């Protein structure tokens, strides 16, 4: 797990048009600069908001990334719920401390 | 006395971005109070607006996370978010580097804070500005209190930061307005988005409006997380405004939970003595 670098990449994509341009044009080179597992890399490339949430990406970073890739609000909320249904509880980060409201 | 105005308001991105999905009666009552806060702000004839926000990874990241940071630039830009998603057009917001430098220099005698000569605004600042300075014609000095990535500054320090900010502002000749922005209880950007603990919010607002410092700093982060969600950490911005107006009380102009906005929507003004 390299949650820090997943979040760092998403943070930079969210705020920096140059990083976004590199993500579109030189993706392998850009992603090579971050220490990512295959699962993390695939989740980012697929825009898999549910899995990224379960990995523990901070929701504020993830919400901006969801907007960046053009998700509608309900699609975004449902993706997180589906992520938990598919992959289980959040694995890392702040949200592991939140109570389970569905439980 | 150069602080001429102090207030707080919510900043959740849904307030603008999901406006069409809210109950129009509650939404428009909320907007009307935000406009009233703008009129009161304008009536105070400020030269600059210091806006204390809890940003959401627009500028600061875990590689170098300041507990407190103030902007030191003559212009800023925002929002970083997708413009259609937030329903706010990207724009340049004027700053005031000269005054910011004097305030920061004054504050450093009493408290450690970082500064940033480059700063991109996210919804935490753009949503309040959209209502309070809709023509972006009032220079802004942004302040960030880290409320997103623990470890966080303590509530006691957030209050003290407000006291120190006030002293530094009062030493300046300019007329300075202060607005704090943040949620109270909320679980933003999680599957529980839209959950709001109204009873907790109303108790917090009672403590805030009456500026009861001992009760304001009494919350532990464990209690806040349990009762008010991780979004509740943003009460730090309210505590800074309370610290800056210590000894004064305020007026709650609006509070109502609006679930599609994912926060208990709040507008309040504090007296400035
Ligand atoms: Fe926030």
mmCIF file of C-alpha atoms and ligand atoms in Angstrom:
data_model
loop_
_atom_site.group_PDB
_atom_site.id
_atom_site.type_symbol
_atom_site.label_atom_id
_atom_site.label_comp_id
_atom_site.label_asym_id
_atom_site.label_seq_id
_atom_site.Cartn_x
_atom_site.Cartn_y
_atom_site.Cartn_z
ATOM 1 C CA UNK A 1 0.000 0.000 0.000
ATOM 2 C CA UNK A 2 1.279 3.437 -0.897
ATOM 3 C CA UNK A 3 -1.746 5.508 -0.017
ATOM 4 C CA UNK A 4 0.382 8.600 0.397
ATOM 5 C CA UNK A 5 1.465 8.532 -3.257
ATOM 6 C CA UNK A 6 -2.013 7.712 -4.562
ATOM 7 C CA UNK A 7 -3.277 10.799 -2.751
ATOM 8 C CA UNK A 8 -0.329 12.892 -3.892
ATOM 9 C CA UNK A 9 -0.953 12.094 -7.537
ATOM 10 C CA UNK A 10 -4.692 12.814 -7.257
ATOM 11 C CA UNK A 11 -3.983 16.045 -5.355
ATOM 12 C CA UNK A 12 -1.694 17.198 -8.145
ATOM 13 C CA UNK A 13 -4.098 16.143 -10.893
ATOM 14 C CA UNK A 14 -6.878 18.071 -9.155
ATOM 15 C CA UNK A 15 -5.003 21.341 -8.892
ATOM 16 C CA UNK A 16 -2.493 21.453 -11.740
ATOM 17 C CA UNK A 17 -3.443 21.606 -15.435
ATOM 18 C CA UNK A 18 0.133 20.653 -16.422
ATOM 19 C CA UNK A 19 -0.077 17.395 -14.458
ATOM 20 C CA UNK A 20 -3.435 16.721 -16.118
ATOM 21 C CA UNK A 21 -1.852 17.264 -19.521
ATOM 22 C CA UNK A 22 0.922 14.811 -18.671
ATOM 23 C CA UNK A 23 -1.645 12.293 -17.427
ATOM 24 C CA UNK A 24 -3.301 12.464 -20.847
ATOM 25 C CA UNK A 25 -0.159 12.580 -23.007
ATOM 26 C CA UNK A 26 2.681 10.873 -21.050
ATOM 27 C CA UNK A 27 0.823 8.705 -18.593
ATOM 28 C CA UNK A 28 3.462 6.007 -18.114
ATOM 29 C CA UNK A 29 6.183 8.555 -17.499
ATOM 30 C CA UNK A 30 4.026 10.491 -15.028
ATOM 31 C CA UNK A 31 2.841 7.437 -13.087
ATOM 32 C CA UNK A 32 6.408 6.131 -12.992
ATOM 33 C CA UNK A 33 7.275 9.049 -10.722
ATOM 34 C CA UNK A 34 4.964 7.744 -7.989
ATOM 35 C CA UNK A 35 5.396 4.617 -5.923
ATOM 36 C CA UNK A 36 2.168 2.790 -6.770
ATOM 37 C CA UNK A 37 1.065 -0.825 -6.571
ATOM 38 C CA UNK A 38 -0.583 -2.348 -9.641
ATOM 39 C CA UNK A 39 -3.956 -2.182 -7.899
ATOM 40 C CA UNK A 40 -3.508 1.499 -7.111
ATOM 41 C CA UNK A 41 -2.369 2.300 -10.623
ATOM 42 C CA UNK A 42 -5.321 0.494 -12.180
ATOM 43 C CA UNK A 43 -7.781 2.172 -9.801
ATOM 44 C CA UNK A 44 -6.463 5.597 -10.788
ATOM 45 C CA UNK A 45 -6.443 4.811 -14.518
ATOM 46 C CA UNK A 46 -9.969 3.414 -14.376
ATOM 47 C CA UNK A 47 -11.284 6.285 -12.241
ATOM 48 C CA UNK A 48 -12.473 3.610 -9.790
ATOM 49 C CA UNK A 49 -13.801 5.985 -7.118
ATOM 50 C CA UNK A 50 -15.200 3.123 -5.017
ATOM 51 C CA UNK A 51 -11.896 1.284 -4.751
ATOM 52 C CA UNK A 52 -9.940 4.500 -4.181
ATOM 53 C CA UNK A 53 -12.324 5.332 -1.322
ATOM 54 C CA UNK A 54 -11.834 1.881 0.207
ATOM 55 C CA UNK A 55 -8.058 2.274 -0.110
ATOM 56 C CA UNK A 56 -8.430 5.297 2.164
ATOM 57 C CA UNK A 57 -7.989 8.262 -0.169
ATOM 58 C CA UNK A 58 -9.151 11.373 1.670
ATOM 59 C CA UNK A 59 -12.681 12.154 0.531
ATOM 60 C CA UNK A 60 -11.931 15.778 -0.237
ATOM 61 C CA UNK A 61 -9.234 14.729 -2.693
ATOM 62 C CA UNK A 62 -11.486 12.032 -4.097
ATOM 63 C CA UNK A 63 -14.513 14.338 -4.421
ATOM 64 C CA UNK A 64 -12.498 16.809 -6.491
ATOM 65 C CA UNK A 65 -11.143 13.951 -8.602
ATOM 66 C CA UNK A 66 -14.661 12.643 -9.168
ATOM 67 C CA UNK A 67 -15.675 16.107 -10.397
ATOM 68 C CA UNK A 68 -12.583 16.210 -12.603
ATOM 69 C CA UNK A 69 -13.490 12.968 -14.351
ATOM 70 C CA UNK A 70 -17.027 14.250 -14.831
ATOM 71 C CA UNK A 71 -19.078 12.124 -12.449
ATOM 72 C CA UNK A 72 -22.530 13.281 -11.440
ATOM 73 C CA UNK A 73 -23.131 13.654 -7.700
ATOM 74 C CA UNK A 74 -25.316 10.572 -7.266
ATOM 75 C CA UNK A 75 -22.932 8.502 -9.379
ATOM 76 C CA UNK A 76 -20.082 9.578 -7.103
ATOM 77 C CA UNK A 77 -21.914 8.772 -3.840
ATOM 78 C CA UNK A 78 -23.079 5.435 -5.237
ATOM 79 C CA UNK A 79 -19.566 4.585 -6.410
ATOM 80 C CA UNK A 80 -18.289 4.916 -2.838
ATOM 81 C CA UNK A 81 -21.143 2.776 -1.494
ATOM 82 C CA UNK A 82 -20.537 0.180 -4.193
ATOM 83 C CA UNK A 83 -16.822 0.240 -3.417
ATOM 84 C CA UNK A 84 -17.516 -0.678 0.207
ATOM 85 C CA UNK A 85 -19.970 -3.379 -0.910
ATOM 86 C CA UNK A 86 -17.430 -4.862 -3.333
ATOM 87 C CA UNK A 87 -14.183 -4.478 -1.426
ATOM 88 C CA UNK A 88 -15.148 -4.228 2.244
ATOM 89 C CA UNK A 89 -14.441 -1.580 4.853
ATOM 90 C CA UNK A 90 -12.042 1.326 4.315
ATOM 91 C CA UNK A 91 -8.497 0.014 4.686
ATOM 92 C CA UNK A 92 -6.489 3.108 5.628
ATOM 93 C CA UNK A 93 -6.566 6.782 6.459
ATOM 94 C CA UNK A 94 -8.933 8.936 8.493
ATOM 95 C CA UNK A 95 -12.142 7.139 7.575
ATOM 96 C CA UNK A 96 -11.131 3.933 9.325
ATOM 97 C CA UNK A 97 -11.972 5.882 12.516
ATOM 98 C CA UNK A 98 -15.551 6.682 11.479
ATOM 99 C CA UNK A 99 -18.303 4.489 12.840
ATOM 100 C CA UNK A 100 -20.106 2.167 10.516
ATOM 101 C CA UNK A 101 -23.503 3.829 10.076
ATOM 102 C CA UNK A 102 -24.984 0.942 8.152
ATOM 103 C CA UNK A 103 -24.023 -1.606 10.799
ATOM 104 C CA UNK B 1 -9.383 49.226 16.415
ATOM 105 C CA UNK B 2 -9.102 48.150 12.842
ATOM 106 C CA UNK B 3 -11.169 44.975 12.871
ATOM 107 C CA UNK B 4 -14.526 46.278 11.663
ATOM 108 C CA UNK B 5 -16.523 43.122 10.982
ATOM 109 C CA UNK B 6 -16.577 39.442 11.966
ATOM 110 C CA UNK B 7 -18.793 36.644 10.746
ATOM 111 C CA UNK B 8 -19.008 32.999 9.818
ATOM 112 C CA UNK B 9 -20.738 31.024 7.113
ATOM 113 C CA UNK B 10 -20.815 27.557 5.598
ATOM 114 C CA UNK B 11 -18.782 26.755 2.497
ATOM 115 C CA UNK B 12 -19.925 23.328 1.288
ATOM 116 C CA UNK B 13 -19.645 22.930 -2.497
ATOM 117 C CA UNK B 14 -23.256 21.783 -2.803
ATOM 118 C CA UNK B 15 -24.424 25.262 -1.728
ATOM 119 C CA UNK B 16 -23.667 26.458 -5.253
ATOM 120 C CA UNK B 17 -23.055 23.236 -7.165
ATOM 121 C CA UNK B 18 -26.255 21.409 -6.187
ATOM 122 C CA UNK B 19 -28.462 24.473 -5.706
ATOM 123 C CA UNK B 20 -31.169 23.148 -8.029
ATOM 124 C CA UNK B 21 -31.602 19.987 -5.955
ATOM 125 C CA UNK B 22 -32.364 21.677 -2.618
ATOM 126 C CA UNK B 23 -35.799 22.485 -1.235
ATOM 127 C CA UNK B 24 -36.217 25.975 -2.737
ATOM 128 C CA UNK B 25 -37.917 27.413 0.352
ATOM 129 C CA UNK B 26 -35.072 26.542 2.741
ATOM 130 C CA UNK B 27 -32.409 27.247 0.138
ATOM 131 C CA UNK B 28 -33.710 30.717 -0.651
ATOM 132 C CA UNK B 29 -34.059 31.567 3.042
ATOM 133 C CA UNK B 30 -30.401 30.573 3.462
ATOM 134 C CA UNK B 31 -29.297 32.598 0.436
ATOM 135 C CA UNK B 32 -31.263 35.618 1.737
ATOM 136 C CA UNK B 33 -29.306 35.498 4.997
ATOM 137 C CA UNK B 34 -26.020 35.179 3.128
ATOM 138 C CA UNK B 35 -26.985 38.298 1.182
ATOM 139 C CA UNK B 36 -27.791 40.000 4.474
ATOM 140 C CA UNK B 37 -24.332 39.089 5.741
ATOM 141 C CA UNK B 38 -22.925 40.668 2.554
ATOM 142 C CA UNK B 39 -24.888 43.863 3.181
ATOM 143 C CA UNK B 40 -23.627 44.028 6.752
ATOM 144 C CA UNK B 41 -20.080 43.391 5.529
ATOM 145 C CA UNK B 42 -20.385 46.182 2.970
ATOM 146 C CA UNK B 43 -21.859 48.545 5.576
ATOM 147 C CA UNK B 44 -18.687 48.075 7.656
ATOM 148 C CA UNK B 45 -16.731 49.534 4.702
ATOM 149 C CA UNK B 46 -13.770 47.154 4.913
ATOM 150 C CA UNK B 47 -10.565 47.682 2.919
ATOM 151 C CA UNK B 48 -9.821 43.969 2.982
ATOM 152 C CA UNK B 49 -11.420 40.652 3.908
ATOM 153 C CA UNK B 50 -9.417 38.136 5.930
ATOM 154 C CA UNK B 51 -11.081 34.796 5.256
ATOM 155 C CA UNK B 52 -10.238 31.929 7.600
ATOM 156 C CA UNK B 53 -10.997 28.703 5.799
ATOM 157 C CA UNK B 54 -10.428 25.006 6.085
ATOM 158 C CA UNK B 55 -9.170 24.132 2.649
ATOM 159 C CA UNK B 56 -9.448 20.734 1.058
ATOM 160 C CA UNK B 57 -6.080 19.868 -0.472
ATOM 161 C CA UNK B 58 -5.970 22.703 -2.979
ATOM 162 C CA UNK B 59 -2.565 23.986 -1.844
ATOM 163 C CA UNK B 60 -1.388 22.020 1.128
ATOM 164 C CA UNK B 61 -0.573 18.347 1.221
ATOM 165 C CA UNK B 62 0.904 15.858 3.649
ATOM 166 C CA UNK B 63 4.419 16.481 2.315
ATOM 167 C CA UNK B 64 4.491 19.793 4.195
ATOM 168 C CA UNK B 65 1.246 20.544 6.004
ATOM 169 C CA UNK B 66 1.085 23.816 7.911
ATOM 170 C CA UNK B 67 -1.188 23.997 10.938
ATOM 171 C CA UNK B 68 -1.783 27.657 10.015
ATOM 172 C CA UNK B 69 -0.965 29.535 6.852
ATOM 173 C CA UNK B 70 -1.726 33.042 5.570
ATOM 174 C CA UNK B 71 -1.660 34.195 1.969
ATOM 175 C CA UNK B 72 0.966 36.744 1.001
ATOM 176 C CA UNK B 73 0.073 37.564 -2.597
ATOM 177 C CA UNK B 74 -1.493 40.374 -4.596
ATOM 178 C CA UNK B 75 -3.746 37.993 -6.460
ATOM 179 C CA UNK B 76 -5.196 34.527 -6.147
ATOM 180 C CA UNK B 77 -7.195 32.308 -8.444
ATOM 181 C CA UNK B 78 -10.011 29.875 -8.025
ATOM 182 C CA UNK B 79 -11.837 27.649 -7.937
ATOM 183 C CA UNK B 80 -9.558 24.660 -8.558
ATOM 184 C CA UNK B 81 -12.636 22.478 -8.943
ATOM 185 C CA UNK B 82 -14.454 21.821 -12.186
ATOM 186 C CA UNK B 83 -16.361 25.057 -12.860
ATOM 187 C CA UNK B 84 -19.634 23.391 -13.795
ATOM 188 C CA UNK B 85 -19.471 21.039 -10.828
ATOM 189 C CA UNK B 86 -19.143 23.971 -8.417
ATOM 190 C CA UNK B 87 -21.218 26.350 -10.578
ATOM 191 C CA UNK B 88 -18.634 29.085 -10.019
ATOM 192 C CA UNK B 89 -16.536 30.447 -12.889
ATOM 193 C CA UNK B 90 -12.753 30.467 -12.515
ATOM 194 C CA UNK B 91 -11.526 33.949 -11.762
ATOM 195 C CA UNK B 92 -8.740 36.056 -10.319
ATOM 196 C CA UNK B 93 -9.349 37.381 -6.805
ATOM 197 C CA UNK B 94 -7.411 40.450 -5.652
ATOM 198 C CA UNK B 95 -5.158 40.151 -2.588
ATOM 199 C CA UNK B 96 -3.177 42.611 -0.510
ATOM 200 C CA UNK B 97 0.395 41.419 -0.009
ATOM 201 C CA UNK B 98 1.527 44.563 1.798
ATOM 202 C CA UNK B 99 -1.085 44.329 4.526
ATOM 203 C CA UNK B 100 -0.703 40.553 4.753
ATOM 204 C CA UNK B 101 3.024 40.990 5.325
ATOM 205 C CA UNK B 102 2.382 43.422 8.187
ATOM 206 C CA UNK B 103 -0.223 41.132 9.790
ATOM 207 C CA UNK B 104 1.999 38.055 9.489
ATOM 208 C CA UNK B 105 4.995 39.932 10.873
ATOM 209 C CA UNK B 106 2.898 41.104 13.809
ATOM 210 C CA UNK B 107 1.526 37.638 14.504
ATOM 211 C CA UNK B 108 4.901 35.917 14.431
ATOM 212 C CA UNK B 109 5.771 37.633 17.693
ATOM 213 C CA UNK B 110 3.151 35.474 19.394
ATOM 214 C CA UNK B 111 2.350 32.450 17.250
ATOM 215 C CA UNK B 112 4.026 30.456 14.488
ATOM 216 C CA UNK B 113 2.306 30.539 11.146
ATOM 217 C CA UNK B 114 3.369 29.813 7.593
ATOM 218 C CA UNK B 115 2.860 32.077 4.633
ATOM 219 C CA UNK B 116 2.256 31.355 0.958
ATOM 220 C CA UNK B 117 2.873 33.681 -1.978
ATOM 221 C CA UNK B 118 0.916 31.360 -4.241
ATOM 222 C CA UNK B 119 -2.514 30.048 -3.405
ATOM 223 C CA UNK B 120 -5.381 28.549 -5.371
ATOM 224 C CA UNK B 121 -8.809 28.806 -3.786
ATOM 225 C CA UNK B 122 -11.134 25.822 -3.526
ATOM 226 C CA UNK B 123 -14.814 25.791 -2.545
ATOM 227 C CA UNK B 124 -13.858 26.600 1.050
ATOM 228 C CA UNK B 125 -13.167 30.181 -0.008
ATOM 229 C CA UNK B 126 -14.916 30.467 -3.386
ATOM 230 C CA UNK B 127 -18.405 29.553 -2.122
ATOM 231 C CA UNK B 128 -18.352 32.259 0.602
ATOM 232 C CA UNK B 129 -16.884 34.823 -1.833
ATOM 233 C CA UNK B 130 -19.567 33.953 -4.369
ATOM 234 C CA UNK B 131 -22.107 35.361 -1.887
ATOM 235 C CA UNK B 132 -20.113 37.924 0.107
ATOM 236 C CA UNK B 133 -18.038 39.610 -2.606
ATOM 237 C CA UNK B 134 -19.755 38.457 -5.802
ATOM 238 C CA UNK B 135 -17.929 41.022 -7.957
ATOM 239 C CA UNK B 136 -14.541 40.002 -6.484
ATOM 240 C CA UNK B 137 -13.804 43.667 -5.865
ATOM 241 C CA UNK B 138 -12.715 43.427 -2.215
ATOM 242 C CA UNK B 139 -9.100 42.330 -1.669
ATOM 243 C CA UNK B 140 -8.881 39.051 0.209
ATOM 244 C CA UNK B 141 -6.241 37.669 2.569
ATOM 245 C CA UNK B 142 -6.733 33.898 2.867
ATOM 246 C CA UNK B 143 -5.901 31.992 6.029
ATOM 247 C CA UNK B 144 -5.921 28.225 6.253
ATOM 248 C CA UNK B 145 -6.304 26.162 9.379
ATOM 249 C CA UNK B 146 -5.541 22.505 8.688
ATOM 250 C CA UNK B 147 -8.785 20.710 9.480
ATOM 251 C CA UNK B 148 -8.455 17.855 6.971
ATOM 252 C CA UNK B 149 -5.255 15.958 7.610
ATOM 253 C CA UNK B 150 -4.587 15.019 11.243
ATOM 254 C CA UNK B 151 -2.573 15.607 13.362
ATOM 255 C CA UNK B 152 -4.438 18.907 13.751
ATOM 256 C CA UNK B 153 -3.892 22.038 15.779
ATOM 257 C CA UNK B 154 -5.827 21.974 19.063
ATOM 258 C CA UNK B 155 -9.029 23.942 19.620
ATOM 259 C CA UNK B 156 -7.271 25.957 22.295
ATOM 260 C CA UNK B 157 -4.644 27.000 19.771
ATOM 261 C CA UNK B 158 -7.268 27.803 17.134
ATOM 262 C CA UNK B 159 -8.903 30.202 19.612
ATOM 263 C CA UNK B 160 -5.515 31.662 20.512
ATOM 264 C CA UNK B 161 -4.733 32.083 16.815
ATOM 265 C CA UNK B 162 -7.823 34.293 16.595
ATOM 266 C CA UNK B 163 -6.710 36.411 19.536
ATOM 267 C CA UNK B 164 -3.292 36.926 17.990
ATOM 268 C CA UNK B 165 -4.810 37.672 14.586
ATOM 269 C CA UNK B 166 -7.018 40.301 16.214
ATOM 270 C CA UNK B 167 -4.085 42.025 17.909
ATOM 271 C CA UNK B 168 -2.154 42.123 14.647
ATOM 272 C CA UNK B 169 -5.174 43.497 12.758
ATOM 273 C CA UNK B 170 -5.810 46.164 15.364
ATOM 274 C CA UNK B 171 -2.273 47.451 14.889
ATOM 275 C CA UNK B 172 -2.989 48.241 11.213
ATOM 276 C CA UNK B 173 -4.570 51.420 9.862
ATOM 277 C CA UNK B 174 -6.776 49.543 7.363
ATOM 278 C CA UNK B 175 -10.387 48.559 8.041
ATOM 279 C CA UNK B 176 -10.309 44.759 8.198
ATOM 280 C CA UNK B 177 -13.210 42.321 7.956
ATOM 281 C CA UNK B 178 -12.927 38.732 9.153
ATOM 282 C CA UNK B 179 -15.005 35.787 7.984
ATOM 283 C CA UNK B 180 -14.563 32.199 9.115
ATOM 284 C CA UNK B 181 -15.920 29.407 6.959
ATOM 285 C CA UNK B 182 -16.500 25.778 7.723
ATOM 286 C CA UNK B 183 -19.024 23.140 8.414
ATOM 287 C CA UNK B 184 -20.255 22.200 11.804
ATOM 288 C CA UNK B 185 -21.292 18.533 12.021
ATOM 289 C CA UNK B 186 -21.042 16.812 8.661
ATOM 290 C CA UNK B 187 -19.627 13.745 6.977
ATOM 291 C CA UNK B 188 -18.679 15.272 3.619
ATOM 292 C CA UNK B 189 -17.180 13.290 0.789
ATOM 293 C CA UNK B 190 -18.096 9.922 2.296
ATOM 294 C CA UNK B 191 -21.053 7.572 1.711
ATOM 295 C CA UNK B 192 -22.631 9.328 4.740
ATOM 296 C CA UNK B 193 -22.680 12.681 2.949
ATOM 297 C CA UNK B 194 -25.911 14.440 3.954
ATOM 298 C CA UNK B 195 -25.905 13.185 7.560
ATOM 299 C CA UNK B 196 -26.139 16.188 9.916
ATOM 300 C CA UNK B 197 -26.313 16.165 13.732
ATOM 301 C CA UNK B 198 -28.631 19.111 14.297
ATOM 302 C CA UNK B 199 -28.669 18.830 18.110
ATOM 303 C CA UNK B 200 -24.858 18.906 18.213
ATOM 304 C CA UNK B 201 -24.796 21.846 15.804
ATOM 305 C CA UNK B 202 -27.260 23.865 17.867
ATOM 306 C CA UNK B 203 -25.295 23.248 21.044
ATOM 307 C CA UNK B 204 -22.075 24.279 19.326
ATOM 308 C CA UNK B 205 -23.684 27.419 17.886
ATOM 309 C CA UNK B 206 -24.998 28.392 21.320
ATOM 310 C CA UNK B 207 -21.467 28.159 22.691
ATOM 311 C CA UNK B 208 -20.102 30.056 19.690
ATOM 312 C CA UNK B 209 -22.639 32.888 19.581
ATOM 313 C CA UNK B 210 -22.170 33.467 23.317
ATOM 314 C CA UNK B 211 -18.403 33.097 22.923
ATOM 315 C CA UNK B 212 -18.025 30.733 25.866
ATOM 316 C CA UNK B 213 -14.390 29.860 25.376
ATOM 317 C CA UNK B 214 -14.160 27.101 27.981
ATOM 318 C CA UNK B 215 -17.050 25.229 26.370
ATOM 319 C CA UNK B 216 -15.802 25.870 22.846
ATOM 320 C CA UNK B 217 -12.401 24.347 23.508
ATOM 321 C CA UNK B 218 -13.819 21.434 25.521
ATOM 322 C CA UNK B 219 -14.549 19.115 22.584
ATOM 323 C CA UNK B 220 -12.002 16.353 22.091
ATOM 324 C CA UNK B 221 -11.316 15.267 18.512
ATOM 325 C CA UNK B 222 -12.581 11.780 19.387
ATOM 326 C CA UNK B 223 -15.919 13.251 20.492
ATOM 327 C CA UNK B 224 -16.101 15.494 17.446
ATOM 328 C CA UNK B 225 -15.391 12.599 15.100
ATOM 329 C CA UNK B 226 -18.065 10.483 16.778
ATOM 330 C CA UNK B 227 -20.773 13.160 17.068
ATOM 331 C CA UNK B 228 -19.978 15.574 14.243
ATOM 332 C CA UNK B 229 -17.986 13.552 11.726
ATOM 333 C CA UNK B 230 -14.582 14.339 10.273
ATOM 334 C CA UNK B 231 -16.173 17.489 8.825
ATOM 335 C CA UNK B 232 -16.688 18.647 12.401
ATOM 336 C CA UNK B 233 -12.954 19.273 12.651
ATOM 337 C CA UNK B 234 -13.677 22.467 10.712
ATOM 338 C CA UNK B 235 -15.051 24.103 13.893
ATOM 339 C CA UNK B 236 -11.477 25.365 14.214
ATOM 340 C CA UNK B 237 -12.316 28.220 11.833
ATOM 341 C CA UNK B 238 -15.243 29.217 14.078
ATOM 342 C CA UNK B 239 -12.958 29.114 17.105
ATOM 343 C CA UNK B 240 -10.525 31.461 15.409
ATOM 344 C CA UNK B 241 -13.342 33.961 14.805
ATOM 345 C CA UNK B 242 -14.448 33.531 18.433
ATOM 346 C CA UNK B 243 -10.894 34.195 19.576
ATOM 347 C CA UNK B 244 -10.712 37.310 17.416
ATOM 348 C CA UNK B 245 -13.928 38.596 19.008
ATOM 349 C CA UNK B 246 -13.247 37.465 22.557
ATOM 350 C CA UNK B 247 -15.510 39.206 25.044
ATOM 351 C CA UNK B 248 -18.185 39.832 22.420
ATOM 352 C CA UNK B 249 -21.229 37.804 21.500
ATOM 353 C CA UNK B 250 -22.956 37.353 18.197
ATOM 354 C CA UNK B 251 -26.153 36.873 16.275
ATOM 355 C CA UNK B 252 -27.207 33.699 14.528
ATOM 356 C CA UNK B 253 -28.768 34.802 11.246
ATOM 357 C CA UNK B 254 -29.496 31.329 9.912
ATOM 358 C CA UNK B 255 -29.174 27.659 10.711
ATOM 359 C CA UNK B 256 -30.897 24.775 8.951
ATOM 360 C CA UNK B 257 -29.738 21.328 7.903
ATOM 361 C CA UNK B 258 -29.856 21.049 4.105
ATOM 362 C CA UNK B 259 -28.874 17.425 3.387
ATOM 363 C CA UNK B 260 -28.189 17.836 -0.348
ATOM 364 C CA UNK B 261 -25.720 20.582 0.627
ATOM 365 C CA UNK B 262 -24.207 18.011 3.034
ATOM 366 C CA UNK B 263 -24.040 20.443 5.962
ATOM 367 C CA UNK B 264 -26.091 22.363 8.498
ATOM 368 C CA UNK B 265 -26.132 25.682 6.697
ATOM 369 C CA UNK B 266 -25.046 28.517 8.968
ATOM 370 C CA UNK B 267 -24.749 32.296 8.815
ATOM 371 C CA UNK B 268 -23.740 34.324 11.859
ATOM 372 C CA UNK B 269 -22.212 37.635 12.752
ATOM 373 C CA UNK B 270 -20.099 38.377 15.822
ATOM 374 C CA UNK B 271 -19.967 41.817 17.386
ATOM 375 C CA UNK B 272 -16.642 43.631 17.170
ATOM 376 C CA UNK B 273 -15.830 45.664 20.258
HETATM 377 FE FE1 LIG C 1 -14.975 22.049 4.259
#
